[in-house]
Amino acid sequence: MVQATPTPEYVRSGNDEKRAVSDVRHDRGMRSATHAADPAPPNFANPWSTSPAANSVASTSGETPNTFDAQADHVATFSAVLGLSQVDVLGFSIGGYVAQTFTLRYPESVRRLILVGTAPRGGETEGTHPDVSRVARNPVPDLEDFLFLFFEPSETSEAAGKAFWERRHQRTIDVDPSSSEQTMKAQTSAIVAWREQHGERYAELSHIQQPTLVVNGHHDIMVPTINSYILSERIPNAELIVYPNSGHGSLFQYPDLFVSHAARFLDTNVAFS
Amino acid sequence: MVQATPTPEYVRSGNDEKRAVSDVRHDRGMRSATHAADPAPPNFANPWSTSPAANSVASTSGETPNTFDAQADHVATFSAVLGLSQVDVLGFSIGGYVAQTFTLRYPESVRRLILVGTAPRGGETEGTHPDVSRVARNPVPDLEDFLFLFFEPSETSEAAGKAFWERRHQRTIDVDPSSSEQTMKAQTSAIVAWREQHGERYAELSHIQQPTLVVNGHHDIMVPTINSYILSERIPNAELIVYPNSGHGSLFQYPDLFVSHAARFLDTNVAFS
């Protein structure tokens, strides 16, 4: 295990001390413009305590390790610092790579797993839009870049994208720091390694025993949607939900619907009942 | 349009005269043992009026047409007899073939569409279990046949299958009649034609403009699950939900969860919000 950041920084929201969702955020070179976790999601922060483990993925003032194994170890340390022996994990995009790795490395620490807009190790890249890597690396991504990467080129989807863009500027205190050059380089290395296949393709997914909810948009140009289908097919106890007319940012496009689905998944005593 | 059954027989349940779900049932040679629509689904009949249009698919004392076009015309006549100008349609299995056809032939008559355990015209057959056609044709299907066709060979899934088997024997009045030899032969002809591709594969799905919820079990050995993925990919405004550890009868395995998802889909003023 690598040495973890000695003083994790985090924002805690919600009012239920008994529930915690560890929200492993995405970035992939979007720097401060995304933060990907909806800063004002209706209902989601309440009734749960959300503990964004953003420090290991992006939006951090610390150092980001260049492997998902080490990032998963950070999540473990972070949970321990918070005194949480078991958490529900929400991993979005590359946060989903960390979440899968964390679940495989610390199976006892995860009760339920939500994977949004993400892919298995060695997943499918066919369907990735050729402009994604260029746009995602824009030093100061603007609204247009953001809509291209996270939403569909339709009136409905773009309207939802603009509404999200407004919401994410509502928070003025405790604003997450921008991703540093160091973070971006580390994530690029980690992603390149994640895309390689090792041994039997997708074999590790069969070891994820936790009830899992897999979510994506119908046409994800960053992490092709077929990867969500594969995750739900290979993880033994996984439900798949794919939202229409949406892309990588489906959870931002349908915040009420996503929260309703996630809440039902997390709140039942017996998963999927 | 073929001449419709002059006196449709149906069971009406629920207490909301303003809402109607036309429930196009499945059979495919299972005769009286399935009826596929859960006879005692928690919460679903109430608050909606459900109007099973079973007469055109199976469990009918009338004559079944041997094309889905003609069966869809029966649904139209049936809705007209009930005085319903627009309905929400739930089509399960081959009922989903009728529901798609009905939606394409009578687009103004359908508000929202739910497709469960079904496939597009000319869909994928790879993944169908080789024993399906033999078992599905058993003259008196028993519990074992039923579990094989509709559930997964796991403890959890089989327990849910047995619970469903109990529920479906609760109704003792207005019990649906068995499917006749005529119905079974007509459906076989209709299915053979449905499996053929005409022109550009899946092109007709782009004409389904209604908000659509596509549902299946994770491992459907009768109508392979990939078909649900294809439906949700090609229908312009479709959400996909795939339940874990389940097969063709996923809606019977997770009655509460299915009803909760379907209710949210049907009850919102703006679909998917």
XYZ file of C-alpha atoms in Angstrom:
546
model
C 0.000 0.000 0.000
C 1.360 3.424 -0.875
C 1.482 6.066 1.779
C -1.778 7.896 1.776
C -2.284 11.622 1.856
C -1.841 12.378 5.550
C -4.710 14.844 5.838
C -7.539 14.044 3.477
C -9.623 17.029 2.535
C -13.276 16.462 1.938
C -16.724 17.979 2.003
C -19.297 16.168 4.068
C -22.958 16.721 3.370
C -26.172 15.146 4.515
C -27.393 14.581 8.034
C -27.501 10.841 8.621
C -24.475 9.737 10.594
C -25.340 6.102 10.082
C -25.222 6.217 6.286
C -22.297 7.153 4.140
C -21.868 7.127 0.418
C -18.274 7.393 -0.713
C -18.498 9.336 -3.931
C -15.455 8.636 -6.075
C -15.454 11.377 -8.615
C -14.419 11.529 -12.183
C -12.300 14.064 -13.947
C -10.072 12.958 -16.809
C -8.541 16.225 -17.700
C -11.616 18.378 -17.301
C -9.946 20.261 -14.465
C -12.144 22.463 -12.406
C -14.938 22.711 -14.907
C -16.579 19.425 -14.185
C -16.066 17.979 -10.720
C -18.603 15.564 -12.100
C -20.416 15.050 -8.836
C -23.497 17.201 -9.124
C -22.942 19.995 -6.590
C -26.653 20.411 -5.975
C -28.295 17.084 -6.668
C -31.887 17.057 -5.495
C -32.354 14.804 -2.494
C -29.139 12.872 -2.795
C -27.019 14.457 -0.095
C -29.909 14.160 2.258
C -30.674 11.719 3.909
C -27.187 10.308 3.319
C -23.880 11.569 4.388
C -21.845 11.847 1.225
C -18.115 11.808 1.596
C -16.552 12.634 -1.739
C -13.279 10.779 -1.930
C -12.261 13.250 -4.563
C -8.784 13.597 -3.215
C -7.567 10.528 -5.022
C -9.188 11.195 -8.391
C -9.234 14.885 -9.221
C -10.058 18.261 -7.717
C -7.419 17.726 -5.089
C -4.752 19.808 -3.449
C -2.800 16.636 -2.789
C -0.847 14.272 -5.016
C -2.644 11.730 -7.195
C -1.083 8.264 -7.499
C -0.625 7.008 -11.062
C -2.327 3.636 -10.572
C -5.907 2.800 -9.633
C -4.591 0.290 -7.098
C -2.896 3.108 -5.216
C -5.925 5.375 -5.634
C -8.099 2.609 -4.188
C -5.732 2.432 -1.229
C -6.311 6.157 -0.735
C -10.050 5.546 -0.583
C -9.435 2.893 2.079
C -7.321 5.268 4.131
C -9.859 8.030 3.656
C -12.700 5.812 4.889
C -10.612 4.788 7.879
C -9.890 8.420 8.760
C -13.641 9.047 8.734
C -14.182 6.020 10.964
C -16.296 4.211 8.385
C -15.816 0.446 8.399
C -18.175 -0.104 5.481
C -19.437 2.277 2.810
C -21.684 2.408 -0.237
C -19.503 3.467 -3.141
C -20.578 5.587 -6.103
C -17.925 5.690 -8.824
C -18.432 7.863 -11.902
C -16.301 7.572 -15.047
C -12.672 6.984 -13.984
C -14.039 7.119 -10.465
C -15.704 3.855 -11.487
C -12.285 2.340 -12.193
C -11.216 3.316 -8.673
C -14.495 2.029 -7.235
C -14.127 -1.376 -8.925
C -10.515 -1.622 -7.775
C -11.410 -0.571 -4.230
C -14.205 -3.163 -4.118
C -11.873 -5.919 -5.313
C -9.044 -4.932 -2.937
C -11.236 -4.218 0.123
C -14.319 -6.398 -0.339
C -15.294 -6.198 3.325
C -15.365 -2.410 3.177
C -18.057 -2.131 0.508
C -21.731 -2.805 1.134
C -23.177 -1.754 -2.243
C -21.642 -0.357 -5.403
C -22.945 2.129 -7.984
C -21.007 2.417 -11.242
C -21.953 5.290 -13.565
C -20.580 5.992 -17.052
C -17.704 3.621 -16.595
C -16.043 0.497 -17.972
C -14.329 -2.698 -16.881
C -10.557 -3.142 -17.131
C -9.709 -3.779 -20.798
C -13.167 -2.641 -21.888
C -14.479 -1.627 -25.300
C -13.148 1.609 -26.791
C -14.992 1.357 -30.125
C -17.596 4.096 -30.145
C -15.393 6.683 -28.434
C -15.747 9.935 -30.354
C -12.433 10.862 -32.058
C -12.614 14.437 -30.693
C -12.942 13.384 -27.053
C -9.274 13.421 -26.090
C -8.685 16.808 -27.719
C -11.741 18.482 -26.145
C -11.209 16.885 -22.741
C -7.724 18.365 -22.609
C -8.784 21.963 -23.196
C -7.108 23.957 -20.419
C -10.284 25.933 -19.676
C -13.214 23.866 -20.863
C -16.226 25.977 -21.668
C -19.923 25.173 -21.750
C -19.704 23.991 -25.336
C -16.932 21.494 -24.504
C -18.890 20.350 -21.511
C -22.098 19.750 -23.493
C -20.141 17.851 -26.152
C -18.498 15.527 -23.631
C -21.375 14.874 -21.227
C -24.638 15.404 -23.118
C -26.308 14.552 -26.407
C -26.600 17.034 -29.276
C -30.364 17.311 -28.773
C -32.465 20.177 -27.485
C -33.613 18.270 -24.390
C -30.183 16.993 -23.451
C -28.466 20.347 -23.991
C -31.098 22.123 -21.907
C -30.394 19.665 -19.084
C -26.674 20.281 -19.570
C -27.120 24.026 -19.223
C -29.227 23.536 -16.094
C -26.445 21.404 -14.614
C -23.889 24.052 -15.591
C -25.936 26.578 -13.601
C -26.198 24.253 -10.582
C -22.506 23.579 -10.470
C -21.797 27.269 -10.085
C -24.120 27.601 -7.110
C -21.548 26.485 -4.596
C -19.256 29.359 -3.691
C -17.671 28.073 -0.503
C -15.537 24.954 -0.182
C -15.201 24.900 -3.958
C -13.052 22.002 -5.118
C -9.610 22.979 -6.365
C -8.779 22.535 -10.045
C -7.005 19.388 -11.124
C -3.297 19.934 -11.303
C -0.931 18.987 -14.129
C 0.353 16.270 -11.780
C -3.154 14.810 -11.353
C -3.815 14.871 -15.072
C -0.566 13.088 -15.905
C -1.089 10.503 -13.190
C -4.622 9.774 -14.413
C -3.455 9.449 -18.007
C -0.928 6.788 -16.927
C -3.525 5.004 -14.840
C -6.048 5.006 -17.690
C -3.572 3.657 -20.242
C -2.849 0.735 -17.914
C -6.570 0.209 -17.193
C -7.312 -0.205 -20.897
C -4.933 -3.172 -21.180
C -6.298 -6.664 -20.851
C -4.675 -9.006 -18.363
C -5.440 -12.728 -18.572
C -9.020 -13.744 -19.246
C -10.987 -10.681 -20.279
C -13.415 -9.396 -17.622
C -12.618 -12.337 -15.309
C -12.130 -10.095 -12.265
C -15.730 -8.858 -12.480
C -16.969 -12.240 -11.289
C -15.268 -11.516 -7.954
C -17.420 -8.455 -7.243
C -19.983 -9.973 -4.911
C -21.664 -6.759 -3.782
C -25.088 -5.785 -5.089
C -24.217 -3.375 -7.896
C -26.189 -0.769 -9.813
C -24.720 0.066 -13.236
C -25.938 3.295 -14.886
C -25.167 5.077 -18.119
C -26.594 7.269 -20.847
C -27.842 5.742 -24.047
C -24.964 7.166 -26.127
C -21.817 7.767 -24.121
C -19.089 9.073 -26.454
C -16.409 9.085 -23.719
C -16.884 5.597 -22.241
C -19.036 3.692 -24.767
C -22.312 2.474 -23.289
C -21.707 -1.169 -24.239
C -19.226 -1.237 -21.333
C -22.105 -0.759 -18.907
C -23.891 -3.695 -20.495
C -20.728 -5.790 -20.091
C -20.334 -4.742 -16.434
C -23.921 -5.736 -15.653
C -23.546 -9.017 -17.530
C -20.341 -10.045 -15.740
C -20.842 -8.757 -12.203
C -22.888 -11.552 -10.601
C -25.467 -9.387 -8.814
C -25.805 -6.274 -10.960
C -28.754 -4.262 -12.207
C -28.349 -2.109 -15.322
C -30.178 1.148 -16.031
C -29.567 3.051 -19.273
C -31.220 6.465 -19.660
C -32.495 7.698 -23.013
C -31.290 10.630 -25.078
C -28.206 11.144 -22.923
C -24.479 10.581 -22.760
C -21.662 10.310 -20.254
C -23.386 12.735 -17.868
C -26.688 10.861 -17.650
C -26.821 11.284 -13.870
C -26.668 15.071 -14.312
C -29.317 15.007 -17.033
C -31.799 13.019 -14.922
C -30.909 13.989 -11.342
C -34.345 13.208 -9.886
C -34.705 9.921 -11.721
C -31.161 8.852 -10.913
C -31.565 9.709 -7.250
C -34.865 7.831 -7.132
C -33.269 4.732 -8.668
C -30.154 4.971 -6.505
C -32.201 5.567 -3.345
C -34.344 2.510 -3.967
C -31.199 0.459 -4.609
C -29.475 1.654 -1.443
C -32.439 1.739 0.907
C -33.828 -1.782 0.634
C -32.704 -4.226 3.296
C -32.492 -6.984 0.721
C -30.949 -5.626 -2.452
C -33.245 -5.656 -5.481
C -36.510 -6.123 -3.664
C -57.657 -4.761 -41.034
C -58.901 -8.254 -40.260
C -62.251 -8.623 -38.631
C -61.785 -8.500 -34.902
C -63.277 -10.831 -32.364
C -66.803 -9.456 -32.024
C -67.049 -9.743 -28.246
C -63.688 -9.291 -26.559
C -63.408 -11.009 -23.228
C -61.291 -9.360 -20.596
C -60.690 -8.914 -16.917
C -60.605 -5.353 -15.674
C -58.856 -4.581 -12.427
C -57.861 -1.443 -10.601
C -59.986 1.496 -9.648
C -58.823 4.468 -11.666
C -61.116 5.025 -14.614
C -58.815 7.663 -16.032
C -55.822 5.367 -16.403
C -55.602 2.228 -18.439
C -52.708 -0.092 -19.101
C -53.301 -2.451 -21.975
C -51.451 -5.561 -20.953
C -50.572 -7.635 -23.986
C -49.711 -11.005 -22.602
C -47.254 -13.585 -23.657
C -47.730 -17.271 -24.046
C -45.775 -19.130 -26.724
C -47.084 -22.566 -26.162
C -47.153 -22.483 -22.395
C -50.939 -22.889 -22.441
C -52.711 -22.339 -19.218
C -49.701 -22.721 -17.000
C -48.222 -19.310 -17.471
C -50.602 -16.537 -18.482
C -47.462 -14.551 -17.905
C -49.221 -11.526 -16.452
C -48.735 -11.858 -12.743
C -52.208 -12.569 -11.352
C -51.441 -10.928 -8.041
C -48.809 -8.285 -8.670
C -48.349 -6.058 -5.645
C -49.619 -2.541 -6.299
C -49.801 -2.757 -10.064
C -53.525 -3.225 -10.641
C -54.142 -0.410 -8.266
C -54.160 2.567 -8.952
C -54.393 1.689 -12.642
C -57.103 -0.022 -14.536
C -55.414 -2.890 -16.283
C -57.132 -4.261 -19.329
C -55.372 -7.407 -20.393
C -55.689 -7.655 -24.156
C -54.986 -11.323 -23.773
C -57.578 -12.319 -26.292
C -55.257 -11.715 -29.188
C -52.153 -13.411 -27.801
C -53.102 -16.438 -25.736
C -55.471 -17.563 -23.005
C -58.410 -16.829 -25.251
C -61.660 -18.507 -26.099
C -61.585 -16.753 -29.468
C -59.501 -17.241 -32.583
C -55.932 -15.948 -32.759
C -54.757 -14.371 -36.045
C -51.489 -15.749 -37.420
C -49.766 -12.395 -37.908
C -48.805 -9.730 -35.399
C -50.279 -7.096 -37.712
C -53.684 -8.709 -37.328
C -53.155 -9.208 -33.580
C -52.297 -5.510 -33.287
C -55.542 -4.719 -35.078
C -57.334 -6.784 -32.448
C -55.767 -4.642 -29.729
C -57.011 -1.530 -31.548
C -60.538 -2.921 -31.749
C -60.362 -4.004 -28.141
C -59.306 -0.532 -26.997
C -62.115 1.000 -29.046
C -64.677 -1.342 -27.483
C -63.499 -0.147 -24.068
C -63.793 3.466 -25.191
C -60.083 4.138 -24.702
C -58.649 6.562 -27.250
C -55.125 6.276 -25.859
C -53.492 3.639 -23.684
C -50.218 2.771 -22.028
C -49.143 -0.582 -23.422
C -47.240 -3.288 -21.545
C -46.086 -6.070 -23.870
C -44.333 -9.110 -22.449
C -42.455 -11.645 -24.607
C -44.461 -12.214 -27.817
C -46.867 -9.683 -26.364
C -43.988 -7.279 -26.942
C -44.055 -8.131 -30.645
C -47.753 -7.244 -30.689
C -47.114 -4.100 -28.648
C -44.393 -2.864 -31.029
C -46.604 -3.603 -34.025
C -49.604 -1.915 -32.413
C -47.513 1.172 -31.617
C -46.242 1.386 -35.195
C -49.693 0.847 -36.757
C -51.641 3.047 -34.307
C -49.149 5.627 -33.085
C -51.840 8.023 -31.891
C -53.342 5.339 -29.664
C -50.248 4.778 -27.509
C -49.043 7.202 -24.858
C -46.197 5.152 -23.331
C -44.834 1.705 -24.043
C -43.307 -0.927 -21.754
C -41.519 -3.861 -23.424
C -40.504 -6.766 -21.175
C -38.508 -9.867 -22.169
C -38.951 -9.194 -25.835
C -37.110 -8.535 -29.100
C -37.274 -6.440 -32.233
C -38.327 -7.898 -35.585
C -35.403 -9.928 -36.934
C -33.666 -9.854 -33.551
C -30.831 -11.959 -32.167
C -31.522 -15.636 -31.518
C -27.994 -16.576 -30.429
C -28.178 -17.379 -26.731
C -31.539 -19.122 -26.902
C -31.255 -22.343 -24.898
C -31.560 -25.386 -27.197
C -34.156 -27.008 -24.902
C -36.530 -24.033 -24.949
C -38.735 -25.069 -27.845
C -39.125 -28.627 -26.522
C -39.953 -27.580 -22.953
C -42.224 -24.717 -24.013
C -44.327 -27.167 -25.995
C -44.978 -29.558 -23.129
C -48.746 -30.105 -23.137
C -48.993 -29.673 -19.369
C -45.997 -27.628 -18.256
C -45.105 -28.266 -14.651
C -43.290 -26.154 -12.098
C -39.918 -27.492 -13.230
C -40.575 -26.485 -16.852
C -41.759 -23.119 -15.661
C -38.661 -22.452 -13.557
C -36.414 -23.514 -16.458
C -38.087 -21.153 -18.921
C -38.663 -18.081 -16.757
C -36.098 -18.120 -13.951
C -32.408 -18.699 -13.331
C -31.026 -21.954 -11.897
C -30.111 -20.225 -8.622
C -31.608 -20.563 -5.164
C -32.861 -16.963 -5.075
C -34.388 -17.004 -8.528
C -36.070 -20.389 -8.068
C -37.524 -19.298 -4.731
C -39.025 -16.259 -6.494
C -40.336 -18.579 -9.209
C -42.054 -20.796 -6.663
C -43.585 -17.742 -4.984
C -44.931 -16.614 -8.348
C -46.271 -20.119 -9.000
C -48.192 -19.846 -5.732
C -49.546 -16.398 -6.599
C -50.763 -17.437 -9.993
C -52.937 -20.099 -8.433
C -54.612 -17.624 -6.094
C -57.170 -16.519 -8.630
C -60.026 -19.008 -8.795
C -62.694 -16.970 -10.574
C -62.397 -15.525 -14.084
C -59.442 -17.806 -14.681
C -58.064 -17.377 -18.207
C -58.807 -20.273 -20.544
C -55.938 -22.445 -21.778
C -54.378 -21.626 -25.100
C -55.900 -23.717 -27.849
C -54.108 -25.707 -30.534
C -55.304 -23.018 -32.949
C -53.683 -20.260 -30.890
C -50.410 -22.150 -30.602
C -50.201 -22.799 -34.352
C -51.097 -19.200 -35.184
C -48.420 -17.877 -32.828
C -45.803 -20.230 -34.256
C -46.502 -18.843 -37.744
C -46.424 -15.279 -36.491
C -43.134 -15.833 -34.655
C -41.424 -17.433 -37.656
C -42.333 -14.372 -39.735
C -41.254 -11.995 -36.939
C -37.779 -13.507 -36.858
C -37.183 -12.644 -40.534
C -35.410 -9.434 -41.378
C -37.050 -7.079 -43.865
C -34.963 -4.300 -45.388
C -32.589 -2.427 -43.113
C -32.336 -4.292 -39.827
C -34.105 -2.602 -36.893
C -35.024 0.427 -39.047
C -38.658 0.397 -37.923
C -37.638 0.976 -34.291
C -36.661 4.567 -35.139
C -40.355 5.237 -35.828
C -41.436 4.445 -32.264
C -41.696 7.956 -30.869
C -43.353 7.095 -27.562
C -41.400 7.146 -24.319
C -40.504 3.475 -23.871
C -39.311 1.418 -20.909
C -37.449 -1.769 -21.886
C -37.042 -4.419 -19.179
C -35.473 -7.852 -19.043
C -33.662 -10.325 -16.839
C -29.910 -10.571 -16.940
C -29.927 -13.990 -18.630
C -33.049 -14.625 -20.700
C -32.771 -18.038 -22.350
C -36.026 -17.628 -24.330
C -35.521 -14.168 -25.823
C -31.816 -13.360 -25.352
C -31.220 -10.250 -23.269
C -29.102 -8.528 -25.936
C -32.391 -7.891 -27.755
C -33.471 -5.576 -24.945
C -30.215 -3.679 -25.300
C -30.865 -3.349 -29.059
C -34.435 -2.151 -28.480
C -33.263 0.535 -26.073
C -30.441 1.567 -28.413
C -32.693 1.923 -31.472
C -35.944 3.283 -30.050
C -35.249 7.030 -29.859
C -36.653 7.671 -26.376
C -36.134 4.419 -24.473
C -34.850 3.590 -20.995
C -33.408 0.127 -20.344
C -33.546 -1.744 -17.042
C -31.963 -5.200 -16.698
C -32.501 -7.073 -13.424
C -29.811 -9.309 -11.935
C -29.863 -13.053 -11.403
C -33.033 -13.498 -13.450
C -34.350 -14.625 -16.796
C -37.350 -14.213 -19.062
C -39.696 -13.799 -16.078
C -37.785 -10.935 -14.442
C -40.990 -8.995 -13.797
C -42.332 -11.955 -11.785
C -39.076 -12.315 -9.879
C -38.985 -8.654 -8.828
C -42.656 -7.661 -8.712
C -42.179 -4.790 -6.241
C -39.123 -3.402 -7.974
C -40.682 -3.734 -11.429
C -43.869 -2.045 -10.302
C -41.899 0.758 -8.685
C -39.909 1.332 -11.889
C -42.967 1.069 -14.125
C -45.003 3.353 -11.865
C -42.355 6.052 -11.914
C -42.151 5.740 -15.711
C -45.925 5.987 -16.184
C -46.734 8.560 -13.532
C -44.454 11.450 -14.437
C -46.002 14.194 -16.563
C -42.786 14.531 -18.514
C -41.370 11.082 -19.232
C -37.996 10.374 -17.631
C -38.030 13.169 -15.102
